[in-house]
Amino acid sequence: MRPRIALVGDRSPTVRSHTRIPLILDALREREGLDLDAYWIRTDEVADLGGFDGVWILPGSPYRSEQGAITAARTAREHAIPLLGTCAGFQHALLEYARNVCGLSVSHAENDPAAPDPLIRQLACSLAGHEAAVRLVPGSLAERIVGADRTVERYFCSYGPDPAYLETLEAHGLRFTGHDEEGEARVAELPGHPFYLVTLFQPELAERQPHPLVRAFAVAAAGRAALTRGPDPVRL
């Protein structure tokens, strides 16, 4: 059975990462033999994602529905569905974890500028259009996938996590496994989950596709599809 992937985000021709998705799906099929059955789902139309083999929460914030993105992240986390979150997907996955696992009443400054002490705050220096090095923790999922402890990645964001909250998230099981040269968190993963990997950078903007992280997500989704729904029937 073809792995069913939920692409959660408010699709727009003005969001560069969205225009790259068809190219990425083609690259996965042609170069890797991974033929994904992908469905775009707007954040304000997120409902039951339990039947999907993978959830990718895409860039493009502010979303139509913050809660929709959080629901997508929670479903993937609680139902052991492979999760990839990039840029705003990273931000909202952290929001979901902070609220539903850590019990924190936290906000996203882009969605609620007046809220005090947001978990996701405006960065001192915007990363929109920037390329920068990311150092990966040896032995982490991200480092194993990339095959090196350092990678250079592309960004298009102006918001990131407040370091003051990261210790609490880590105390509840989340692991930050990628940091920029100043030590700011750029990658998070959840040990024990089949595949839970979220990045502030955007692997979908890599010059060569598919990016190793995207390929690994597709492989994880294919593995779930084979496990839960079985292989494709043999045609005679």
mmCIF file of C-alpha atoms in Angstrom:
data_model
loop_
_atom_site.group_PDB
_atom_site.id
_atom_site.type_symbol
_atom_site.label_atom_id
_atom_site.label_comp_id
_atom_site.label_asym_id
_atom_site.label_seq_id
_atom_site.Cartn_x
_atom_site.Cartn_y
_atom_site.Cartn_z
ATOM 1 C CA MET A 1 0.000 0.000 0.000
ATOM 2 C CA ARG A 2 1.276 3.494 -0.807
ATOM 3 C CA PRO A 3 2.168 5.377 2.378
ATOM 4 C CA ARG A 4 -0.435 8.067 3.087
ATOM 5 C CA ILE A 5 1.126 11.380 4.115
ATOM 6 C CA ALA A 6 -0.677 14.360 5.609
ATOM 7 C CA LEU A 7 0.897 17.644 4.526
ATOM 8 C CA VAL A 8 -0.446 19.985 7.191
ATOM 9 C CA GLY A 9 -0.251 23.630 6.207
ATOM 10 C CA ASP A 10 -2.145 26.402 4.467
ATOM 11 C CA ARG A 11 -0.980 25.851 0.919
ATOM 12 C CA SER A 12 0.045 29.005 -0.883
ATOM 13 C CA PRO A 13 1.938 29.723 -4.125
ATOM 14 C CA THR A 14 3.781 32.520 -2.300
ATOM 15 C CA VAL A 15 5.368 30.128 0.223
ATOM 16 C CA ARG A 16 8.496 28.794 -1.435
ATOM 17 C CA SER A 17 8.621 25.583 0.571
ATOM 18 C CA HIS A 18 5.092 24.739 -0.611
ATOM 19 C CA THR A 19 6.083 25.093 -4.257
ATOM 20 C CA ARG A 20 8.974 22.707 -3.614
ATOM 21 C CA ILE A 21 6.801 19.865 -2.311
ATOM 22 C CA PRO A 22 5.826 18.427 -5.742
ATOM 23 C CA LEU A 23 9.520 18.373 -6.715
ATOM 24 C CA ILE A 24 10.368 16.573 -3.481
ATOM 25 C CA LEU A 25 7.638 13.980 -4.000
ATOM 26 C CA ASP A 26 8.922 13.386 -7.535
ATOM 27 C CA ALA A 27 12.500 13.010 -6.256
ATOM 28 C CA LEU A 28 11.421 10.521 -3.604
ATOM 29 C CA ARG A 29 9.615 8.432 -6.193
ATOM 30 C CA GLU A 30 12.209 8.599 -8.976
ATOM 31 C CA ARG A 31 15.457 8.467 -6.972
ATOM 32 C CA GLU A 32 14.427 6.504 -3.891
ATOM 33 C CA GLY A 33 11.499 4.373 -5.064
ATOM 34 C CA LEU A 34 9.299 5.906 -2.333
ATOM 35 C CA ASP A 35 5.905 6.643 -3.852
ATOM 36 C CA LEU A 36 3.915 8.658 -1.318
ATOM 37 C CA ASP A 37 0.190 9.306 -1.435
ATOM 38 C CA ALA A 38 0.228 12.907 -0.185
ATOM 39 C CA TYR A 39 -2.770 14.940 0.966
ATOM 40 C CA TRP A 40 -2.661 18.674 1.663
ATOM 41 C CA ILE A 41 -4.699 19.523 4.763
ATOM 42 C CA ARG A 42 -5.318 23.108 5.818
ATOM 43 C CA THR A 43 -4.734 23.803 9.495
ATOM 44 C CA ASP A 44 -8.373 24.822 9.967
ATOM 45 C CA GLU A 45 -9.486 21.512 8.439
ATOM 46 C CA VAL A 46 -7.373 19.168 10.579
ATOM 47 C CA ALA A 47 -9.556 16.402 11.967
ATOM 48 C CA ASP A 48 -8.703 12.715 12.410
ATOM 49 C CA LEU A 49 -5.185 12.064 11.124
ATOM 50 C CA GLY A 50 -4.948 8.628 12.725
ATOM 51 C CA GLY A 51 -5.225 6.871 9.362
ATOM 52 C CA PHE A 52 -2.107 8.491 7.934
ATOM 53 C CA ASP A 53 1.321 6.877 7.868
ATOM 54 C CA GLY A 54 3.151 10.170 8.258
ATOM 55 C CA VAL A 55 2.444 13.776 9.219
ATOM 56 C CA TRP A 56 4.538 16.657 7.913
ATOM 57 C CA ILE A 57 3.711 20.035 9.467
ATOM 58 C CA LEU A 58 4.915 22.568 6.936
ATOM 59 C CA PRO A 59 6.093 26.187 7.087
ATOM 60 C CA GLY A 60 3.753 29.080 6.330
ATOM 61 C CA SER A 61 2.790 30.692 9.627
ATOM 62 C CA PRO A 62 0.821 32.415 10.888
ATOM 63 C CA TYR A 63 -1.484 29.489 10.259
ATOM 64 C CA ARG A 64 -5.220 29.779 9.782
ATOM 65 C CA SER A 65 -5.508 27.654 12.931
ATOM 66 C CA GLU A 66 -2.844 27.333 15.599
ATOM 67 C CA GLN A 67 -4.940 24.613 17.229
ATOM 68 C CA GLY A 68 -5.091 22.627 14.005
ATOM 69 C CA ALA A 69 -1.295 22.456 13.790
ATOM 70 C CA ILE A 70 -1.081 21.515 17.467
ATOM 71 C CA THR A 71 -3.689 18.794 17.000
ATOM 72 C CA ALA A 72 -1.670 17.355 14.109
ATOM 73 C CA ALA A 73 1.479 17.246 16.239
ATOM 74 C CA ARG A 74 -0.373 15.670 19.157
ATOM 75 C CA THR A 75 -1.974 12.991 16.984
ATOM 76 C CA ALA A 76 1.383 12.013 15.503
ATOM 77 C CA ARG A 77 3.029 11.946 18.929
ATOM 78 C CA GLU A 78 0.321 9.981 20.717
ATOM 79 C CA HIS A 79 -0.377 7.512 17.888
ATOM 80 C CA ALA A 80 3.280 6.822 17.041
ATOM 81 C CA ILE A 81 2.866 8.222 13.537
ATOM 82 C CA PRO A 82 6.102 9.462 11.927
ATOM 83 C CA LEU A 83 6.265 13.235 12.344
ATOM 84 C CA LEU A 84 8.345 15.766 10.469
ATOM 85 C CA GLY A 85 7.928 19.428 11.383
ATOM 86 C CA THR A 86 9.846 22.183 9.610
ATOM 87 C CA CYS A 87 10.066 25.870 10.530
ATOM 88 C CA ALA A 88 6.569 26.666 11.867
ATOM 89 C CA GLY A 89 6.074 22.908 12.200
ATOM 90 C CA PHE A 90 8.993 22.857 14.650
ATOM 91 C CA GLN A 91 7.524 25.791 16.559
ATOM 92 C CA HIS A 92 4.046 24.282 16.875
ATOM 93 C CA ALA A 93 5.344 20.825 17.777
ATOM 94 C CA LEU A 94 7.173 22.440 20.713
ATOM 95 C CA LEU A 95 3.992 24.295 21.675
ATOM 96 C CA GLU A 96 2.059 21.022 21.636
ATOM 97 C CA TYR A 97 4.636 19.260 23.781
ATOM 98 C CA ALA A 98 4.890 22.119 26.260
ATOM 99 C CA ARG A 99 1.129 22.327 26.716
ATOM 100 C CA ASN A 100 0.082 18.690 26.629
ATOM 101 C CA VAL A 101 3.104 16.928 28.129
ATOM 102 C CA CYS A 102 4.689 19.576 30.360
ATOM 103 C CA GLY A 103 1.443 21.280 31.386
ATOM 104 C CA LEU A 104 2.737 24.753 30.536
ATOM 105 C CA SER A 105 0.456 27.622 29.575
ATOM 106 C CA VAL A 106 2.605 28.979 26.779
ATOM 107 C CA SER A 107 2.000 30.871 23.571
ATOM 108 C CA HIS A 108 3.450 31.772 20.193
ATOM 109 C CA ALA A 109 4.370 35.453 19.890
ATOM 110 C CA GLU A 110 3.456 35.565 16.210
ATOM 111 C CA ASN A 111 -0.061 34.338 16.990
ATOM 112 C CA ASP A 112 -0.491 36.223 20.264
ATOM 113 C CA PRO A 113 1.879 39.222 20.419
ATOM 114 C CA ALA A 114 0.449 40.468 23.715
ATOM 115 C CA ALA A 115 0.975 37.218 25.627
ATOM 116 C CA PRO A 116 3.631 37.343 28.371
ATOM 117 C CA ASP A 117 6.668 35.042 28.242
ATOM 118 C CA PRO A 118 5.897 33.164 25.004
ATOM 119 C CA LEU A 119 7.543 29.813 24.340
ATOM 120 C CA ILE A 120 8.033 30.843 20.713
ATOM 121 C CA ARG A 121 9.412 34.369 20.567
ATOM 122 C CA GLN A 122 10.671 36.681 17.863
ATOM 123 C CA LEU A 123 14.329 36.092 17.155
ATOM 124 C CA ALA A 124 16.754 38.932 17.838
ATOM 125 C CA CYS A 125 17.994 38.493 14.270
ATOM 126 C CA SER A 126 15.628 37.139 11.633
ATOM 127 C CA LEU A 127 16.770 34.011 9.809
ATOM 128 C CA ALA A 128 14.574 34.692 6.783
ATOM 129 C CA GLY A 129 16.567 33.828 3.685
ATOM 130 C CA HIS A 130 19.659 32.827 5.662
ATOM 131 C CA GLU A 131 21.884 29.771 5.441
ATOM 132 C CA ALA A 132 23.749 28.666 8.560
ATOM 133 C CA ALA A 133 25.595 25.782 10.165
ATOM 134 C CA VAL A 134 23.836 23.380 12.525
ATOM 135 C CA ARG A 135 25.802 21.161 14.888
ATOM 136 C CA LEU A 136 24.170 17.799 15.564
ATOM 137 C CA VAL A 137 24.544 15.794 18.754
ATOM 138 C CA PRO A 138 26.589 12.628 18.089
ATOM 139 C CA GLY A 139 24.433 9.521 18.195
ATOM 140 C CA SER A 140 21.189 11.449 17.748
ATOM 141 C CA LEU A 141 18.617 10.476 15.130
ATOM 142 C CA ALA A 142 19.403 13.620 13.165
ATOM 143 C CA GLU A 143 23.146 12.960 13.206
ATOM 144 C CA ARG A 144 22.676 9.347 12.115
ATOM 145 C CA ILE A 145 20.456 10.390 9.213
ATOM 146 C CA VAL A 146 22.710 13.208 8.009
ATOM 147 C CA GLY A 147 25.834 11.126 8.530
ATOM 148 C CA ALA A 148 27.820 14.001 10.039
ATOM 149 C CA ASP A 149 27.805 16.133 13.165
ATOM 150 C CA ARG A 150 27.635 19.375 11.188
ATOM 151 C CA THR A 151 25.387 20.479 8.348
ATOM 152 C CA VAL A 152 24.594 23.757 6.609
ATOM 153 C CA GLU A 153 20.886 24.432 6.221
ATOM 154 C CA ARG A 154 18.504 27.072 4.906
ATOM 155 C CA TYR A 155 16.016 29.057 6.962
ATOM 156 C CA PHE A 156 13.090 31.325 6.334
ATOM 157 C CA CYS A 157 11.818 32.232 9.787
ATOM 158 C CA SER A 158 11.762 35.021 12.338
ATOM 159 C CA TYR A 159 10.612 33.068 15.413
ATOM 160 C CA GLY A 160 12.233 30.428 17.593
ATOM 161 C CA PRO A 161 12.055 28.872 21.065
ATOM 162 C CA ASP A 162 12.857 30.822 24.210
ATOM 163 C CA PRO A 163 15.852 29.020 25.786
ATOM 164 C CA ALA A 164 14.329 29.553 29.235
ATOM 165 C CA TYR A 165 11.803 26.769 28.575
ATOM 166 C CA LEU A 166 14.035 24.164 26.997
ATOM 167 C CA GLU A 167 15.220 22.580 30.229
ATOM 168 C CA THR A 168 11.609 21.875 31.224
ATOM 169 C CA LEU A 169 10.834 20.303 27.860
ATOM 170 C CA GLU A 170 13.943 18.125 28.130
ATOM 171 C CA ALA A 171 13.021 17.105 31.672
ATOM 172 C CA HIS A 172 9.784 15.725 30.201
ATOM 173 C CA GLY A 173 11.555 13.680 27.510
ATOM 174 C CA LEU A 174 12.057 15.916 24.489
ATOM 175 C CA ARG A 175 15.649 16.077 23.265
ATOM 176 C CA PHE A 176 17.286 19.015 21.492
ATOM 177 C CA THR A 177 19.846 17.527 19.146
ATOM 178 C CA GLY A 178 20.804 20.346 16.798
ATOM 179 C CA HIS A 179 22.100 23.834 17.618
ATOM 180 C CA ASP A 180 23.482 26.793 15.751
ATOM 181 C CA GLU A 181 26.953 28.188 16.370
ATOM 182 C CA GLU A 182 25.620 30.250 19.303
ATOM 183 C CA GLY A 183 24.022 27.201 20.929
ATOM 184 C CA GLU A 184 20.412 28.042 20.014
ATOM 185 C CA ALA A 185 18.140 24.999 19.539
ATOM 186 C CA ARG A 186 17.427 24.150 15.915
ATOM 187 C CA VAL A 187 16.469 20.441 16.008
ATOM 188 C CA ALA A 188 14.334 18.413 18.416
ATOM 189 C CA GLU A 189 13.457 14.728 18.547
ATOM 190 C CA LEU A 190 11.570 12.376 20.849
ATOM 191 C CA PRO A 191 13.399 9.193 21.902
ATOM 192 C CA GLY A 192 11.158 6.130 21.921
ATOM 193 C CA HIS A 193 8.916 7.448 19.161
ATOM 194 C CA PRO A 194 9.199 5.646 15.788
ATOM 195 C CA PHE A 195 10.131 8.914 14.064
ATOM 196 C CA TYR A 196 9.693 12.346 15.631
ATOM 197 C CA LEU A 197 11.991 14.959 14.149
ATOM 198 C CA VAL A 198 11.355 18.698 13.951
ATOM 199 C CA THR A 199 13.690 21.398 12.654
ATOM 200 C CA LEU A 200 13.625 25.181 12.643
ATOM 201 C CA PHE A 201 15.453 25.078 9.312
ATOM 202 C CA GLN A 202 13.708 23.998 6.122
ATOM 203 C CA PRO A 203 15.145 20.841 4.511
ATOM 204 C CA GLU A 204 12.623 21.280 1.700
ATOM 205 C CA LEU A 205 14.708 24.244 0.503
ATOM 206 C CA ALA A 206 17.865 22.165 0.009
ATOM 207 C CA GLU A 207 19.372 22.454 -3.458
ATOM 208 C CA ARG A 208 19.468 18.699 -3.953
ATOM 209 C CA GLN A 209 16.346 16.729 -3.164
ATOM 210 C CA PRO A 210 15.331 14.696 -1.364
ATOM 211 C CA HIS A 211 17.095 15.991 1.727
ATOM 212 C CA PRO A 212 18.265 13.102 3.968
ATOM 213 C CA LEU A 213 15.800 14.098 6.715
ATOM 214 C CA VAL A 214 12.885 14.093 4.285
ATOM 215 C CA ARG A 215 13.967 10.760 2.862
ATOM 216 C CA ALA A 216 14.201 9.278 6.365
ATOM 217 C CA PHE A 217 10.696 10.537 7.134
ATOM 218 C CA ALA A 218 9.382 8.902 3.935
ATOM 219 C CA VAL A 219 11.111 5.622 4.821
ATOM 220 C CA ALA A 220 9.553 5.716 8.291
ATOM 221 C CA ALA A 221 6.108 6.339 6.783
ATOM 222 C CA ALA A 222 6.590 3.455 4.349
ATOM 223 C CA GLY A 223 7.583 1.221 7.248
ATOM 224 C CA ARG A 224 4.443 2.136 9.156
ATOM 225 C CA ALA A 225 2.285 1.517 6.093
ATOM 226 C CA ALA A 226 3.790 -1.942 5.589
ATOM 227 C CA LEU A 227 3.362 -2.773 9.276
ATOM 228 C CA THR A 228 -0.204 -1.560 9.701
ATOM 229 C CA ARG A 229 -1.728 -2.145 6.257
ATOM 230 C CA GLY A 230 0.522 -4.731 4.653
ATOM 231 C CA PRO A 231 2.382 -4.727 1.330
ATOM 232 C CA ASP A 232 0.805 -3.963 -2.015
ATOM 233 C CA PRO A 233 -1.159 -6.920 -3.415
ATOM 234 C CA VAL A 234 0.536 -8.972 -6.106
ATOM 235 C CA ARG A 235 -0.942 -8.328 -9.533
ATOM 236 C CA LEU A 236 -1.168 -11.338 -11.838
#
